[in-house]
mmCIF file of C-alpha atoms in Angstrom:
data_model
loop_
_atom_site.group_PDB
_atom_site.id
_atom_site.type_symbol
_atom_site.label_atom_id
_atom_site.label_comp_id
_atom_site.label_asym_id
_atom_site.label_seq_id
_atom_site.Cartn_x
_atom_site.Cartn_y
_atom_site.Cartn_z
ATOM 1 C CA MET A 1 107.680 79.369 78.083
ATOM 2 C CA ALA A 2 110.311 81.525 79.470
ATOM 3 C CA THR A 3 113.984 80.554 78.679
ATOM 4 C CA ASP A 4 116.646 80.109 81.498
ATOM 5 C CA VAL A 5 117.981 83.569 82.401
ATOM 6 C CA GLN A 6 121.217 84.876 84.514
ATOM 7 C CA ALA A 7 120.834 88.427 85.509
ATOM 8 C CA ALA A 8 124.223 90.385 84.771
ATOM 9 C CA SER A 9 123.954 92.505 87.961
ATOM 10 C CA TYR A 10 124.124 89.664 90.402
ATOM 11 C CA LYS A 11 125.131 86.141 90.575
ATOM 12 C CA ARG A 12 122.277 83.947 91.202
ATOM 13 C CA THR A 13 121.139 81.741 88.187
ATOM 14 C CA TYR A 14 117.847 80.524 87.204
ATOM 15 C CA PRO A 15 116.027 78.103 87.265
ATOM 16 C CA ARG A 16 116.662 76.832 90.712
ATOM 17 C CA GLN A 17 114.966 74.381 92.767
ATOM 18 C CA VAL A 18 113.459 74.811 96.270
ATOM 19 C CA ARG A 19 112.127 72.493 98.746
ATOM 20 C CA LEU A 20 109.709 73.690 101.022
ATOM 21 C CA ASP A 21 108.527 72.691 104.585
ATOM 22 C CA SER A 22 105.609 70.473 102.951
ATOM 23 C CA LYS A 23 108.437 68.378 101.347
ATOM 24 C CA ARG A 24 107.171 69.940 98.055
ATOM 25 C CA THR A 25 109.766 70.861 95.449
ATOM 26 C CA LEU A 26 108.956 73.890 93.247
ATOM 27 C CA GLU A 27 110.970 75.811 90.726
ATOM 28 C CA LEU A 28 111.985 79.333 90.848
ATOM 29 C CA ARG A 29 112.266 81.134 87.295
ATOM 30 C CA LEU A 30 113.064 84.659 86.361
ATOM 31 C CA MET A 31 109.987 86.648 85.092
ATOM 32 C CA ASP A 32 109.895 87.777 81.362
ATOM 33 C CA ALA A 33 107.750 88.416 78.659
ATOM 34 C CA GLY A 34 106.832 84.835 77.909
ATOM 35 C CA HIS A 35 105.004 84.377 81.488
ATOM 36 C CA ARG A 36 102.549 87.079 80.591
ATOM 37 C CA ASP A 37 99.410 84.907 80.115
ATOM 38 C CA GLU A 38 100.581 82.720 83.026
ATOM 39 C CA LEU A 39 100.615 85.815 85.336
ATOM 40 C CA ILE A 40 97.171 87.049 84.173
ATOM 41 C CA ALA A 41 95.643 83.494 84.659
ATOM 42 C CA PHE A 42 97.281 83.171 88.301
ATOM 43 C CA ALA A 43 95.795 86.426 89.054
ATOM 44 C CA HIS A 44 92.358 85.671 88.287
ATOM 45 C CA GLU A 45 92.755 82.382 90.612
ATOM 46 C CA LEU A 46 93.568 84.766 93.745
ATOM 47 C CA PRO A 47 90.831 85.358 96.218
ATOM 48 C CA ARG A 48 89.266 88.698 95.696
ATOM 49 C CA GLN A 49 90.726 90.006 98.680
ATOM 50 C CA ASP A 50 94.271 89.598 97.782
ATOM 51 C CA ILE A 51 93.455 91.657 94.141
ATOM 52 C CA LEU A 52 91.920 94.532 96.126
ATOM 53 C CA PHE A 53 95.330 95.024 97.822
ATOM 54 C CA LEU A 54 97.958 94.508 95.085
ATOM 55 C CA ARG A 55 99.593 97.829 93.861
ATOM 56 C CA MET A 56 98.198 97.184 90.531
ATOM 57 C CA ASP A 57 95.369 95.027 89.302
ATOM 58 C CA ILE A 58 97.508 92.247 87.469
ATOM 59 C CA THR A 59 94.249 90.576 86.097
ATOM 60 C CA ASP A 60 94.380 93.436 83.657
ATOM 61 C CA PRO A 61 96.830 92.608 80.793
ATOM 62 C CA ARG A 62 97.857 96.355 80.261
ATOM 63 C CA ASN A 63 99.359 96.139 83.894
ATOM 64 C CA VAL A 64 101.098 93.122 83.617
ATOM 65 C CA ASP A 65 102.575 94.455 80.280
ATOM 66 C CA GLU A 66 103.550 97.516 82.164
ATOM 67 C CA TRP A 67 105.209 95.166 84.722
ATOM 68 C CA ILE A 68 107.053 93.435 82.037
ATOM 69 C CA LYS A 69 108.546 96.631 80.740
ATOM 70 C CA ASN A 70 109.699 97.417 84.096
ATOM 71 C CA VAL A 71 111.548 93.829 84.457
ATOM 72 C CA GLU A 72 113.231 94.504 80.842
ATOM 73 C CA ALA A 73 114.061 98.210 81.790
ATOM 74 C CA GLY A 74 115.916 96.456 85.145
ATOM 75 C CA ARG A 75 113.679 98.303 87.477
ATOM 76 C CA THR A 76 112.077 95.237 88.680
ATOM 77 C CA ILE A 77 113.357 91.563 89.129
ATOM 78 C CA THR A 78 110.510 89.055 89.643
ATOM 79 C CA VAL A 79 111.155 85.540 90.620
ATOM 80 C CA LEU A 80 108.332 83.007 90.032
ATOM 81 C CA ALA A 81 107.907 79.936 91.707
ATOM 82 C CA LEU A 82 106.513 77.179 89.407
ATOM 83 C CA ASP A 83 104.786 73.592 90.552
ATOM 84 C CA GLY A 84 105.269 72.128 87.366
ATOM 85 C CA ASP A 85 103.403 74.478 84.850
ATOM 86 C CA LYS A 86 101.410 76.051 87.438
ATOM 87 C CA LEU A 87 102.469 79.361 88.814
ATOM 88 C CA ALA A 88 102.241 79.049 92.610
ATOM 89 C CA GLY A 89 103.543 82.572 93.690
ATOM 90 C CA TYR A 90 106.061 85.419 92.972
ATOM 91 C CA ALA A 91 108.046 87.712 94.529
ATOM 92 C CA SER A 92 109.419 90.937 92.959
ATOM 93 C CA LEU A 93 112.170 93.422 94.121
ATOM 94 C CA HIS A 94 111.691 97.078 92.714
ATOM 95 C CA HIS A 95 114.840 99.389 92.977
ATOM 96 C CA ASN A 96 115.644 102.373 91.029
ATOM 97 C CA GLU A 97 119.581 103.134 90.743
ATOM 98 C CA VAL A 98 119.155 107.039 90.207
ATOM 99 C CA LEU A 99 116.713 107.943 92.825
ATOM 100 C CA TRP A 100 118.017 109.546 96.129
ATOM 101 C CA THR A 101 116.392 105.887 97.660
ATOM 102 C CA ARG A 102 118.874 103.883 95.476
ATOM 103 C CA HIS A 103 120.053 102.156 98.316
ATOM 104 C CA VAL A 104 116.307 100.864 99.243
ATOM 105 C CA GLY A 105 114.425 98.278 97.488
ATOM 106 C CA GLU A 106 110.658 97.203 97.659
ATOM 107 C CA VAL A 107 109.777 93.594 98.171
ATOM 108 C CA ARG A 108 106.123 92.437 96.831
ATOM 109 C CA THR A 109 105.171 88.960 96.893
ATOM 110 C CA ILE A 110 101.914 86.945 96.857
ATOM 111 C CA VAL A 111 101.382 83.323 96.922
ATOM 112 C CA GLY A 112 98.510 81.468 95.666
ATOM 113 C CA SER A 113 95.695 79.830 97.685
ATOM 114 C CA GLY A 114 96.864 76.393 97.499
ATOM 115 C CA TYR A 115 100.402 76.998 98.470
ATOM 116 C CA ARG A 116 99.933 79.089 101.465
ATOM 117 C CA GLY A 117 101.271 77.766 104.783
ATOM 118 C CA ILE A 118 104.308 76.088 103.766
ATOM 119 C CA ARG A 119 106.624 78.669 103.750
ATOM 120 C CA LEU A 120 106.463 79.675 100.160
ATOM 121 C CA GLY A 121 106.050 83.336 100.706
ATOM 122 C CA ALA A 122 109.040 83.418 103.110
ATOM 123 C CA ARG A 123 111.137 81.508 100.806
ATOM 124 C CA LEU A 124 110.398 83.847 98.003
ATOM 125 C CA ALA A 125 111.167 86.618 100.346
ATOM 126 C CA GLU A 126 114.735 85.124 101.039
ATOM 127 C CA GLU A 127 115.377 84.735 97.429
ATOM 128 C CA MET A 128 114.570 88.795 97.045
ATOM 129 C CA PHE A 129 117.085 89.556 100.301
ATOM 130 C CA ALA A 130 119.919 87.558 98.315
ATOM 131 C CA ILE A 131 119.386 89.321 95.185
ATOM 132 C CA ALA A 132 118.873 92.593 97.027
ATOM 133 C CA LYS A 133 122.142 92.103 98.673
ATOM 134 C CA GLU A 134 123.987 91.010 95.647
ATOM 135 C CA LEU A 135 122.912 94.461 94.098
ATOM 136 C CA GLY A 136 124.168 96.535 96.832
ATOM 137 C CA LEU A 137 120.939 97.235 98.562
ATOM 138 C CA LYS A 138 120.895 98.055 102.224
ATOM 139 C CA LYS A 139 117.374 98.171 103.055
ATOM 140 C CA ILE A 140 114.068 96.613 102.065
ATOM 141 C CA THR A 141 110.691 97.889 102.330
ATOM 142 C CA ALA A 142 107.280 96.053 102.283
ATOM 143 C CA GLN A 143 103.820 97.919 102.025
ATOM 144 C CA MET A 144 100.411 96.439 102.971
ATOM 145 C CA THR A 145 97.350 97.791 104.596
ATOM 146 C CA SER A 146 97.113 97.596 108.362
ATOM 147 C CA ASP A 147 94.385 95.126 108.070
ATOM 148 C CA GLN A 148 96.323 92.486 106.240
ATOM 149 C CA LYS A 149 97.597 90.853 109.418
ATOM 150 C CA GLY A 150 98.374 87.486 107.520
ATOM 151 C CA ALA A 151 100.906 89.678 105.288
ATOM 152 C CA ARG A 152 102.077 91.384 108.591
ATOM 153 C CA ALA A 153 102.665 88.302 110.459
ATOM 154 C CA THR A 154 104.641 86.537 107.715
ATOM 155 C CA PHE A 155 106.899 89.453 107.192
ATOM 156 C CA GLU A 156 107.489 89.919 111.068
ATOM 157 C CA ARG A 157 108.284 86.073 111.127
ATOM 158 C CA ILE A 158 111.222 86.717 108.468
ATOM 159 C CA GLY A 159 112.783 89.938 110.214
ATOM 160 C CA PHE A 160 110.403 92.843 109.003
ATOM 161 C CA ARG A 161 109.724 95.662 111.489
ATOM 162 C CA PRO A 162 107.047 98.185 111.440
ATOM 163 C CA GLU A 163 108.556 101.536 110.425
ATOM 164 C CA ALA A 164 105.679 103.966 109.208
ATOM 165 C CA LEU A 165 101.820 103.930 109.448
ATOM 166 C CA LEU A 166 100.288 106.408 106.980
ATOM 167 C CA ALA A 167 96.588 106.847 107.881
ATOM 168 C CA ASP A 168 93.961 106.474 104.892
ATOM 169 C CA HIS A 169 96.584 105.978 102.350
ATOM 170 C CA VAL A 170 95.460 103.480 100.377
ATOM 171 C CA ILE A 171 91.946 103.604 98.371
ATOM 172 C CA ASP A 172 90.825 99.865 97.354
ATOM 173 C CA ASN A 173 88.798 99.175 94.037
ATOM 174 C CA GLU A 174 85.572 99.868 96.130
ATOM 175 C CA GLY A 175 86.700 103.247 97.010
ATOM 176 C CA ARG A 176 87.446 102.406 100.785
ATOM 177 C CA THR A 177 90.318 104.058 102.427
ATOM 178 C CA HIS A 178 92.951 101.955 104.540
ATOM 179 C CA ASP A 179 95.964 102.877 106.885
ATOM 180 C CA MET A 180 99.120 101.503 104.839
ATOM 181 C CA LEU A 181 101.684 99.863 106.857
ATOM 182 C CA ILE A 182 105.580 100.294 105.786
ATOM 183 C CA MET A 183 107.927 97.578 107.216
ATOM 184 C CA SER A 184 111.533 97.405 106.672
ATOM 185 C CA TYR A 185 114.634 94.978 106.768
ATOM 186 C CA ASP A 186 117.921 95.391 107.249
ATOM 187 C CA ILE A 187 119.484 93.684 104.374
ATOM 188 C CA GLU A 188 123.165 93.993 105.671
ATOM 189 C CA GLY A 189 122.379 91.537 108.229
ATOM 190 C CA PHE A 190 121.119 88.732 105.779
ATOM 191 C CA ASN A 191 123.195 85.594 105.373
ATOM 192 C CA ASP A 192 122.392 83.569 102.328
#
């Protein structure tokens, strides 16, 4: 199991407890290599439709290993939501300090089936907003296919707005193309 961590580039400390709308309390932790098998098991429990539209197939241990390398290199910050020993969901913030888009981060979040409808996704996104603000990022984007109506509605509820629609930009595991929706959020207006 992972150890408690405090990231050097921002002030937030982990683990931290969060209380959700369901009156359920979960623990937030920073992801590290010790969570590898937990993430793979979580991915195998996700509905097939969710796996189709992840940026990478996290049921494949090689992809999770690559993700861990990005965490260790500081290009990705991932916060896990744990319900006891069970992974309930996660959010990641991807950024790169050397690119011309260094003021922009991309947030990715997914919540397990049994934890939907209790605002866990929104709570994880808010955690990413706070980290992004502490890192000095100005804008956060989220990408999804245009047919992921639930994801779009969740991001709109927390303040994201559509910014671009790229036709046939995504191909799923079955070879079908989908339009990609890019949404954005002005992080400077977020108050933790």
